[in-house]
Coordinates of C-alpha atoms in Angstrom, one line a residue:
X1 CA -6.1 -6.5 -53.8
X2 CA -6.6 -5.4 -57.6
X3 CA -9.9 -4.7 -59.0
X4 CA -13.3 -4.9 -56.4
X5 CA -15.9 -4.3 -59.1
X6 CA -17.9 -6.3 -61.1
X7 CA -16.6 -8.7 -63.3
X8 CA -16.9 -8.7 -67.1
X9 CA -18.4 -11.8 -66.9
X10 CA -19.7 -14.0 -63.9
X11 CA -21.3 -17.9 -63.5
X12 CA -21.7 -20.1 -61.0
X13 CA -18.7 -22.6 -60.7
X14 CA -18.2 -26.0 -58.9
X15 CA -16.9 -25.7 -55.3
X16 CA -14.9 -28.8 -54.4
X17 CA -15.3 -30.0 -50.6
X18 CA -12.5 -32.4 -50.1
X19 CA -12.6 -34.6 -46.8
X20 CA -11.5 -38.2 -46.2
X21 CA -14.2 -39.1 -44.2
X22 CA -17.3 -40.0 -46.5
X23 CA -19.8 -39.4 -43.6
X24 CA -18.7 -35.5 -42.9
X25 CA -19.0 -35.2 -46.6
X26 CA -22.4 -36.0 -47.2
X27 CA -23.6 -34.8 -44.1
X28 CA -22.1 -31.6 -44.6
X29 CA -22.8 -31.2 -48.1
X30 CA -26.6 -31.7 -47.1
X31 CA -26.5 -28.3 -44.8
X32 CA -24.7 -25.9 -47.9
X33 CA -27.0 -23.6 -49.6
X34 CA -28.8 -25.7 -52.5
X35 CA -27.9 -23.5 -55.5
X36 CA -24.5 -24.2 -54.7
X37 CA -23.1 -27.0 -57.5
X38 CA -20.5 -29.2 -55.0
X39 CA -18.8 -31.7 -56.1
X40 CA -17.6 -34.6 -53.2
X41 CA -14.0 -36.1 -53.2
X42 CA -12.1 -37.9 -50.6
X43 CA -8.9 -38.3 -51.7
X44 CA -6.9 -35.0 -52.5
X45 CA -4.8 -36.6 -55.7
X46 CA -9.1 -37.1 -56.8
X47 CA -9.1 -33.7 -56.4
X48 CA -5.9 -32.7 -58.5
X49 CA -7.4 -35.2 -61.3
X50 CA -10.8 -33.7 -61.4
X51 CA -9.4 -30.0 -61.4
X52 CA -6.7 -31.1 -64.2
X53 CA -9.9 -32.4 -66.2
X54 CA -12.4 -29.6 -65.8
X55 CA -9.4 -27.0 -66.7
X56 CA -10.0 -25.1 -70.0
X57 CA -6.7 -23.2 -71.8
X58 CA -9.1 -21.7 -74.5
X59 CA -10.2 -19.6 -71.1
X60 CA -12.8 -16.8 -71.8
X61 CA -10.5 -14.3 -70.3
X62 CA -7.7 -15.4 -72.5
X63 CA -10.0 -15.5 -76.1
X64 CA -11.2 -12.3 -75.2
X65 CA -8.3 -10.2 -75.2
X66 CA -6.5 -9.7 -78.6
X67 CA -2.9 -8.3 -78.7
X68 CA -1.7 -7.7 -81.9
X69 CA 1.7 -5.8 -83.2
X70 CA 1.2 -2.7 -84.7
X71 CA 2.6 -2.2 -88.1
X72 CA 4.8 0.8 -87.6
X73 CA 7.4 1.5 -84.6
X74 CA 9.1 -1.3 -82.8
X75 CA 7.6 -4.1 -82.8
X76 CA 8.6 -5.6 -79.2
X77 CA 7.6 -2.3 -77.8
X78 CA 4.6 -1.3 -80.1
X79 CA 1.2 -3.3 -79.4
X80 CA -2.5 -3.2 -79.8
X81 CA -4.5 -4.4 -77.2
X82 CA -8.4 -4.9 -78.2
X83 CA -11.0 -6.1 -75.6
X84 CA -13.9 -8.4 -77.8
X85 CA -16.8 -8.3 -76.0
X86 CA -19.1 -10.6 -78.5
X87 CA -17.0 -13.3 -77.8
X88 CA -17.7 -12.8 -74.1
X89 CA -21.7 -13.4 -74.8
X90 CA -20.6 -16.4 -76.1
X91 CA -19.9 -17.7 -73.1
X92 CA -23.5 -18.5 -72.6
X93 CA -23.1 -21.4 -75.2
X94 CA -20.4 -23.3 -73.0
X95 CA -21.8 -26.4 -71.9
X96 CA -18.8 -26.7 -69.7
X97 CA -18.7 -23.6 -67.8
X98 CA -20.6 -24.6 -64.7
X99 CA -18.2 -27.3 -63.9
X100 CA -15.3 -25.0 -63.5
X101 CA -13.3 -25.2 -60.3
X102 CA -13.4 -21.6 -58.5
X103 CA -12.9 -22.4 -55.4
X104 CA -11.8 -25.7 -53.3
X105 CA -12.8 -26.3 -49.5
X106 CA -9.9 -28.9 -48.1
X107 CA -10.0 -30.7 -44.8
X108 CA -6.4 -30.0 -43.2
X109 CA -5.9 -33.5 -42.1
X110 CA -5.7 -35.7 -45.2
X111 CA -3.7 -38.9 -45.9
X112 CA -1.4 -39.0 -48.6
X113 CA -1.8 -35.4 -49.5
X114 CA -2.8 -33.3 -46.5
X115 CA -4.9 -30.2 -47.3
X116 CA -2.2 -27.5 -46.8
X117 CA 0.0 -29.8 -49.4
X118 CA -3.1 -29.9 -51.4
X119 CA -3.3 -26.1 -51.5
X120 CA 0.3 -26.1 -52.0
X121 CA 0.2 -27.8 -55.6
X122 CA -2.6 -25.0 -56.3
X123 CA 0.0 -22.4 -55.9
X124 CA 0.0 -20.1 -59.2
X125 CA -3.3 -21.1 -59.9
X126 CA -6.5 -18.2 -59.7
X127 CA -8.5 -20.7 -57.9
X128 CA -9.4 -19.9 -54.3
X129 CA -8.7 -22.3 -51.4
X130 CA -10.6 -22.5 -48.1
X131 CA -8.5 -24.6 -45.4
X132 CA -10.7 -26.4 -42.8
X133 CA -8.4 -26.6 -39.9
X134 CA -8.5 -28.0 -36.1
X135 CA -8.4 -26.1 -33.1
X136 CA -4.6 -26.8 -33.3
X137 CA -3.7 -26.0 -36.5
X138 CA -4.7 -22.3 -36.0
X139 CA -0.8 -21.2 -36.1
X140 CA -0.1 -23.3 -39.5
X141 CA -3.4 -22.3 -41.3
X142 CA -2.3 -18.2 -40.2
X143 CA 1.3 -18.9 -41.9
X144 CA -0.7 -20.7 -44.7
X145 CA -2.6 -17.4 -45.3
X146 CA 0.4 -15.1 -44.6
X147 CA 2.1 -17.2 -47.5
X148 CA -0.4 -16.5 -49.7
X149 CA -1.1 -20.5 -49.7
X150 CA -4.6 -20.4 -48.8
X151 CA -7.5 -17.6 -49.0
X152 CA -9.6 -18.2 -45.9
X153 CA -9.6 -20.7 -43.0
X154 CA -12.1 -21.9 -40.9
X155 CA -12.1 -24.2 -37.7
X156 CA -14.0 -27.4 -38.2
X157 CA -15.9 -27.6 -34.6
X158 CA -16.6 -23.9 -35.1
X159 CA -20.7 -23.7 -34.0
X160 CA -21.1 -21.1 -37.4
X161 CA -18.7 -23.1 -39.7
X162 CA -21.6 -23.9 -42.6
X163 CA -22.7 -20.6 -42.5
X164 CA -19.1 -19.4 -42.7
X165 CA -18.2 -21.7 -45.9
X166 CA -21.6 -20.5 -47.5
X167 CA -20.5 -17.2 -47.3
X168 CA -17.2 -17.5 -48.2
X169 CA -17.5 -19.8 -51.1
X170 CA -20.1 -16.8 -52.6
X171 CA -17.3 -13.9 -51.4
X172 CA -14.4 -16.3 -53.3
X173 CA -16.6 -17.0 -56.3
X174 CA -16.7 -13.2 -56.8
X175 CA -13.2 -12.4 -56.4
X176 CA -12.0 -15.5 -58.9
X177 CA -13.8 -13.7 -61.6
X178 CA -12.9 -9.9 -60.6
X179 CA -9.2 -11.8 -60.8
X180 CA -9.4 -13.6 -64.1
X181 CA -11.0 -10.5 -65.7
X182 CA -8.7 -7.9 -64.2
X183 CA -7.1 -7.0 -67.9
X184 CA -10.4 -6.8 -69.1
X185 CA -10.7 -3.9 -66.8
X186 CA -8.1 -2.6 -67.2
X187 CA -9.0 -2.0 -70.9
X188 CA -12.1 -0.9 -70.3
X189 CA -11.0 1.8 -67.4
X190 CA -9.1 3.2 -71.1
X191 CA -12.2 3.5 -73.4
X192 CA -14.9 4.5 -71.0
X193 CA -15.8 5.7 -67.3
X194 CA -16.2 2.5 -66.6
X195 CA -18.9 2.1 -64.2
X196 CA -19.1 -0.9 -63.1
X197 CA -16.3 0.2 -60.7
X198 CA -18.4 2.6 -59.4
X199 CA -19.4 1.7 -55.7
X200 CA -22.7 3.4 -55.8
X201 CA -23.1 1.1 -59.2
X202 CA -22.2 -1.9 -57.6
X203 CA -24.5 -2.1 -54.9
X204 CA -27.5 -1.6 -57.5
X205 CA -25.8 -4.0 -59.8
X206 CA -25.8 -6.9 -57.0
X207 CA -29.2 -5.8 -55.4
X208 CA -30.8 -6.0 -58.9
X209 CA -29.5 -10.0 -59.3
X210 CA -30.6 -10.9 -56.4
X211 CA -34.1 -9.5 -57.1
X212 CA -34.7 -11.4 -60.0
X213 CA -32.5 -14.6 -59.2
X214 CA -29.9 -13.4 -61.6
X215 CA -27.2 -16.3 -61.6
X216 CA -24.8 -15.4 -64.0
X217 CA -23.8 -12.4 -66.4
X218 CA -21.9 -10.8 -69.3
X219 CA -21.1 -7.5 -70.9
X220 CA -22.3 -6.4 -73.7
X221 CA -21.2 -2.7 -74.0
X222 CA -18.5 -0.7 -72.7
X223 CA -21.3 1.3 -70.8
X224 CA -21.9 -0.9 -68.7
X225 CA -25.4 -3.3 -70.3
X226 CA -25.3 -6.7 -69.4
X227 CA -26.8 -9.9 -70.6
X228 CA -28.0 -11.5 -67.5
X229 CA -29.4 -15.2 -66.9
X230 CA -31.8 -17.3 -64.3
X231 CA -31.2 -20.4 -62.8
X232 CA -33.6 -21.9 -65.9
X233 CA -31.2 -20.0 -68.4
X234 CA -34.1 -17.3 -69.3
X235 CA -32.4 -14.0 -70.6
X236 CA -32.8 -10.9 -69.4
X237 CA -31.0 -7.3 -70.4
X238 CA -29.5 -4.7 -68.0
X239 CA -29.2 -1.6 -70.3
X240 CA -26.9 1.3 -69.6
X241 CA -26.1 4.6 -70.5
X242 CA -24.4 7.3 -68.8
X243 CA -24.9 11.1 -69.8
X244 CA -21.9 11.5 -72.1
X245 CA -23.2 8.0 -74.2
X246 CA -26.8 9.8 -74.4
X247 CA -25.1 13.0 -76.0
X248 CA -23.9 10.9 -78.5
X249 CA -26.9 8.6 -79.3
X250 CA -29.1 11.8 -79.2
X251 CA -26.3 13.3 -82.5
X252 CA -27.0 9.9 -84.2
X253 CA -30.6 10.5 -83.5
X254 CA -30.7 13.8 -85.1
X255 CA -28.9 13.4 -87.7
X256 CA -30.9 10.6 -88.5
X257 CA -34.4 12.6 -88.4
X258 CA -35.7 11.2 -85.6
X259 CA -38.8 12.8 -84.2
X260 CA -38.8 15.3 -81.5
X261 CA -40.3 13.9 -78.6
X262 CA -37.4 10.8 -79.2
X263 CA -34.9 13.5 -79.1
X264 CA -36.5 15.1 -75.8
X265 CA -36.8 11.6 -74.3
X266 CA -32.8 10.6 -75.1
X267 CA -31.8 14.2 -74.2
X268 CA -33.4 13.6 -70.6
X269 CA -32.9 10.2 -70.3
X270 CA -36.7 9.4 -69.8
X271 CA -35.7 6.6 -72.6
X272 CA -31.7 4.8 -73.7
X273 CA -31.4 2.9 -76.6
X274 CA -30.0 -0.7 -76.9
X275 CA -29.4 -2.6 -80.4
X276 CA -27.5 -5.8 -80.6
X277 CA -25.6 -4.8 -83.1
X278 CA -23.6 -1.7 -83.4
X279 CA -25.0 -0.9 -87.0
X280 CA -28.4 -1.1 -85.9
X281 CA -28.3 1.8 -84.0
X282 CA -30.2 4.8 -85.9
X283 CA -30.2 3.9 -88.9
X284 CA -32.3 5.0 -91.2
X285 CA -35.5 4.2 -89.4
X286 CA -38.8 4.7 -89.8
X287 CA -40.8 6.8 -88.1
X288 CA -43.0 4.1 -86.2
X289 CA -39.5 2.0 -85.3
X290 CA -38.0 4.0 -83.3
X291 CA -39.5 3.6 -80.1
X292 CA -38.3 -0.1 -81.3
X293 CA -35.2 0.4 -79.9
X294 CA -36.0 3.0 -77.0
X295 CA -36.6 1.4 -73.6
X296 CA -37.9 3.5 -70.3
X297 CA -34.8 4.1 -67.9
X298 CA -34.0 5.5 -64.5
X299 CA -31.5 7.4 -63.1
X300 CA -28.8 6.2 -61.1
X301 CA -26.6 8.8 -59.2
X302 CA -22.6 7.6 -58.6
X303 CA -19.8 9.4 -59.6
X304 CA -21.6 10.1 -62.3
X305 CA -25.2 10.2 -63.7
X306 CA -26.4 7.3 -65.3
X307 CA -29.5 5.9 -67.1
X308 CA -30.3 2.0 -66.7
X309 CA -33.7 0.5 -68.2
X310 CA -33.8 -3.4 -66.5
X311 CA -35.7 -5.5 -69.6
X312 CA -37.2 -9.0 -68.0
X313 CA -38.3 -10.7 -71.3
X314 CA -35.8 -10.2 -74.4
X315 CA -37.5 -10.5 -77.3
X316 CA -36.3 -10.3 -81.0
X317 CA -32.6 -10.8 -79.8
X318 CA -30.1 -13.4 -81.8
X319 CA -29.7 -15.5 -78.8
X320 CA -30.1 -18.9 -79.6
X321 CA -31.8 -20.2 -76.4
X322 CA -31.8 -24.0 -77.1
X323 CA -28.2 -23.9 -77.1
X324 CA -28.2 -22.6 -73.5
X325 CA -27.8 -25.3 -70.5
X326 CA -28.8 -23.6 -67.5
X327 CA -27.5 -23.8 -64.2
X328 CA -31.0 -25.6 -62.8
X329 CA -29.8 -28.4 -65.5
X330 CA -26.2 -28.5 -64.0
X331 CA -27.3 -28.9 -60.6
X332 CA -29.5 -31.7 -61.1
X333 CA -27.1 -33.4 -62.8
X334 CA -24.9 -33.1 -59.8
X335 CA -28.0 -34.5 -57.6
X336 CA -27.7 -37.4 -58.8
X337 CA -24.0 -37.8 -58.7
X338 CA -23.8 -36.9 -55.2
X339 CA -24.0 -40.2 -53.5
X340 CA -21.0 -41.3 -55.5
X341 CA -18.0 -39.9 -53.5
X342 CA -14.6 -40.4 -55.4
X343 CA -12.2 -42.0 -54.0
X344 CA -8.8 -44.0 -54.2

């Protein structure tokens, strides 16, 4: 299936339920989980429109990676590939990244465009389709997944089918972004351990959003730290180190003077250092700022050790926080949108 971790990057998307029937719209829309951001259309060529619209080419996936010929050797054969990951924190400052399409749920039974045709047109594209079938369209929606058409399909007068789209729309969310940043990964699986493929990681990784209603995220370091937002957009840092990047921050320590008991706490991992800049890192510091950049951690046994410190209030970063729309924003502009079905 191609890489399971976490993704480089993750926010919540639009989900677009497609039915021709206005009334099963709204009335099913009402029973979805409420931090879902759904968009309404009954007419699939709506649908095509509106996903056409809300496309962006200058994807973060795609301004991420750099490949650049190398000036010696052949140059159709000799490349360097370069992961940036500031230009993945930038992300945040997207006003339009909410109202990408991840994931489309499609009535099978449309006029004009029916949802398998629907799905169909989608074909080549990373979003994820969810057919909602009839109890006699099991053997078409089977060959529909077989194909590859479709993701998931679900029967309409099944007794658990709102619970089932919930879940799925969340599972498909996931997987769209392990999908579009699958290079990413595969870069970084080349200049680190790369733990966010770690299983043991994961499941921390995920319990830790949901704990503090962690909506959407982005990597900062090869090691693994994240910069993580809340539905309101407020910032909070997941810092990692594993043992091999405290070895190396405890040599810039020393050879930077630092005081003993901030070599004792790197060297056991009482304490891992973050700076948001490379260059800040142990430079030249005074004795009463380095505990500045030290933060308490924990350990975290996987396939390797590892040392997170989970900081709720980020203070003296270079975010700009009244650039940031948050996702509460988003979904209550879509509130108030919601009575307006498209159709033609």
């Amino acid at each position: 299936m191609g890489f399971a971790g976490i993704p480089a990057y993750y926010y919540p998307t639009t989900t677009l339920l497609i039915d021709d029937s206005k009334a099963f719209l709204t009335n099913f829309s009402l029973q979805l989980q409420n931090d879902l951001a759904i968009k309404l259309l009954s007419s699939s060529r709506e649908a095509l429109a509106y996903i056409e619209a809300a496309h962006d080419s200058s994807h973060v996936s795609q301004r991420s990676v750099d490949v650049s010929q190398e000036t010696d050797g052949n140059p159709i054969t000799n490349h360097t590939i370069t992961l940036d990951l500031s230009s993945i924190q930038e992300e945040i400052y997207n006003a339009r990244r909410f109202s990408e399409v991840a994931v489309v749920v499609v009535d099978y039974n449309m006029p004009l465009i029916d949802g398998l045709e629907f799905c169909r047109q989608l074909a080549g594209s990373p979003i994820k389709k969810i057919l909602l079938t009839g109890k006699g369209d099991e053997k078409t929606a089977v060959a529909a997944f077989n194909e590859g058409l479709i993701d998931h399909f679900i029967q309409k007068n099944n007794e658990d089918v709102v619970s089932l789209v919930n879940e799925n729309i969340k599972k498909l969310q996931i997987r769209y972004f392990q999908q579009m940043t699958e290079n990413m990964h595969a870069i970084l699986t080349q200049e680190s351990s790369s733990i966010i493929s770690d299983p043991v990681f994961c499941e921390f990784f995920h319990k830790l959003c949901k704990q503090n209603n962690i909506v959407e995220y982005y990597l900062l370091e090869l090691t693994g730290s994240f910069l993580m937002l809340d539905r309101n957009a407020n910032p909070s840092l997941l810092i990692v180190k594993c043992y091999e990047d405290l070895n190396i921050h405890y040599e810039f320590a020393k050879d930077n003077d630092a005081p003993k008991e901030i070599l004792q706490a790197i060297r056991a991992g009482r304490e891992i250092p973050f700076a948001w800049q490379a260059d800040d890192y142990f430079c030249s510091l005074k004795v009463e700022d380095w505990g500045k950049q030290l933060f308490p951690a924990k350990e975290i046994k996987g396939k390797e050790t590892c040392y997170y410190s989970f900081v709720r209030k980020v203070n003296d970063s270079p975010l700009d926080k009244d650039r940031i729309n948050s996702y509460n924003q988003y979904l209550a502009a879509l509130q108030l949108d919601k009575g307006k079905i498209a159709s033609r």
